[in-house]
PDB file of C-alpha atoms in Angstrom:
ATOM      1  CA  MET A   1     130.163  76.195 -36.109  1.00 45.00           C
ATOM      2  CA  VAL A   2     130.252  75.611 -32.387  1.00 46.00           C
ATOM      3  CA  TRP A   3     128.889  78.033 -29.800  1.00 44.00           C
ATOM      4  CA  LEU A   4     131.288  78.248 -26.908  1.00 42.00           C
ATOM      5  CA  SER A   5     130.242  78.970 -23.334  1.00 41.00           C
ATOM      6  CA  SER A   6     131.657  82.489 -23.644  1.00 46.00           C
ATOM      7  CA  GLY A   7     129.081  83.234 -26.353  1.00 52.00           C
ATOM      8  CA  ASN A   8     131.803  83.367 -28.992  1.00 51.00           C
ATOM      9  CA  PRO A   9     130.552  81.657 -32.182  1.00 54.00           C
ATOM     10  CA  MET A  10     134.008  81.082 -33.617  1.00 50.00           C
ATOM     11  CA  PRO A  11     136.172  78.209 -32.406  1.00 51.00           C
ATOM     12  CA  SER A  12     139.189  79.168 -30.345  1.00 48.00           C
ATOM     13  CA  ARG A  13     141.515  77.173 -32.577  1.00 52.00           C
ATOM     14  CA  SER A  14     142.140  77.469 -36.255  1.00 59.00           C
ATOM     15  CA  GLY A  15     142.759  74.510 -38.456  1.00 69.00           C
ATOM     16  CA  PRO A  16     141.360  72.519 -41.321  1.00 78.00           C
ATOM     17  CA  ILE A  17     137.653  72.767 -41.960  1.00 81.00           C
ATOM     18  CA  ASP A  18     135.797  69.554 -41.264  1.00 82.00           C
ATOM     19  CA  PRO A  19     133.903  68.429 -44.405  1.00 84.00           C
ATOM     20  CA  GLY A  20     131.315  66.740 -42.188  1.00 86.00           C
ATOM     21  CA  SER A  21     130.477  70.105 -40.605  1.00 84.00           C
ATOM     22  CA  LEU A  22     130.043  71.678 -44.034  1.00 86.00           C
ATOM     23  CA  CYS A  23     127.589  68.951 -44.977  1.00 88.00           C
ATOM     24  CA  HIS A  24     125.773  69.015 -41.626  1.00 89.00           C
ATOM     25  CA  PHE A  25     125.141  72.770 -41.805  1.00 88.00           C
ATOM     26  CA  ASN A  26     124.511  72.685 -45.592  1.00 90.00           C
ATOM     27  CA  ILE A  27     127.382  75.066 -46.380  1.00 89.00           C
ATOM     28  CA  PRO A  28     128.295  74.510 -50.042  1.00 87.00           C
ATOM     29  CA  ALA A  29     131.866  75.852 -50.030  1.00 89.00           C
ATOM     30  CA  ARG A  30     134.826  76.001 -47.660  1.00 89.00           C
ATOM     31  CA  ARG A  31     135.389  79.537 -48.904  1.00 91.00           C
ATOM     32  CA  THR A  32     132.251  80.604 -47.007  1.00 90.00           C
ATOM     33  CA  ILE A  33     133.794  79.586 -43.675  1.00 89.00           C
ATOM     34  CA  LEU A  34     137.105  81.231 -44.531  1.00 90.00           C
ATOM     35  CA  THR A  35     135.278  84.465 -45.405  1.00 91.00           C
ATOM     36  CA  TRP A  36     133.353  84.350 -42.109  1.00 90.00           C
ATOM     37  CA  GLN A  37     136.587  83.795 -40.174  1.00 91.00           C
ATOM     38  CA  ARG A  38     138.318  86.697 -41.932  1.00 93.00           C
ATOM     39  CA  ARG A  39     135.368  89.053 -41.377  1.00 93.00           C
ATOM     40  CA  TYR A  40     135.045  88.022 -37.715  1.00 93.00           C
ATOM     41  CA  SER A  41     138.777  88.559 -37.098  1.00 94.00           C
ATOM     42  CA  ALA A  42     138.640  91.993 -38.701  1.00 94.00           C
ATOM     43  CA  GLY A  43     135.468  93.344 -37.115  1.00 93.00           C
ATOM     44  CA  GLY A  44     134.041  90.997 -34.497  1.00 93.00           C
ATOM     45  CA  ILE A  45     130.505  89.677 -34.391  1.00 93.00           C
ATOM     46  CA  ASP A  46     129.074  92.845 -35.997  1.00 93.00           C
ATOM     47  CA  ALA A  47     131.101  92.132 -39.153  1.00 92.00           C
ATOM     48  CA  LEU A  48     129.048  88.957 -39.666  1.00 91.00           C
ATOM     49  CA  LEU A  49     125.729  90.810 -39.870  1.00 92.00           C
ATOM     50  CA  PRO A  50     124.151  90.901 -43.337  1.00 89.00           C
ATOM     51  CA  ARG A  51     125.173  93.867 -45.414  1.00 84.00           C
ATOM     52  CA  PRO A  52     122.472  95.921 -47.121  1.00 86.00           C
ATOM     53  CA  GLN A  53     122.322  95.101 -50.800  1.00 84.00           C
ATOM     54  CA  VAL A  54     122.311  98.018 -53.170  1.00 87.00           C
ATOM     55  CA  ARG A  55     120.951  97.648 -56.676  1.00 85.00           C
ATOM     56  CA  ARG A  56     121.585  99.952 -59.569  1.00 84.00           C
ATOM     57  CA  PRO A  57     118.448 101.326 -61.174  1.00 84.00           C
ATOM     58  CA  MET A  58     117.449  99.546 -64.357  1.00 85.00           C
ATOM     59  CA  LYS A  59     117.981 101.403 -67.593  1.00 85.00           C
ATOM     60  CA  LYS A  60     114.810 102.327 -69.396  1.00 83.00           C
ATOM     61  CA  PRO A  61     114.538 100.639 -72.767  1.00 82.00           C
ATOM     62  CA  PRO A  62     114.773 103.013 -75.745  1.00 81.00           C
ATOM     63  CA  LYS A  63     111.421 104.117 -77.097  1.00 82.00           C
ATOM     64  CA  LEU A  64     110.583 102.702 -80.489  1.00 79.00           C
ATOM     65  CA  GLY A  65     108.533 104.686 -82.856  1.00 66.00           C
TER      66      GLY A  65
END
């Protein structure tokens, strides 16, 4: 990912993803970049912020006895 002088973290051109960049930034899958691009296009820089993770409460085990 290249930071442009305008402060925009996404490149101005779209094209194939460079495997060397994936390795350099330790990104395991091309799908990650494609997801980031889609989210950025849909909602701007705020769409890239981490989403709160919600967990379901654990079920209590049945009482034995």
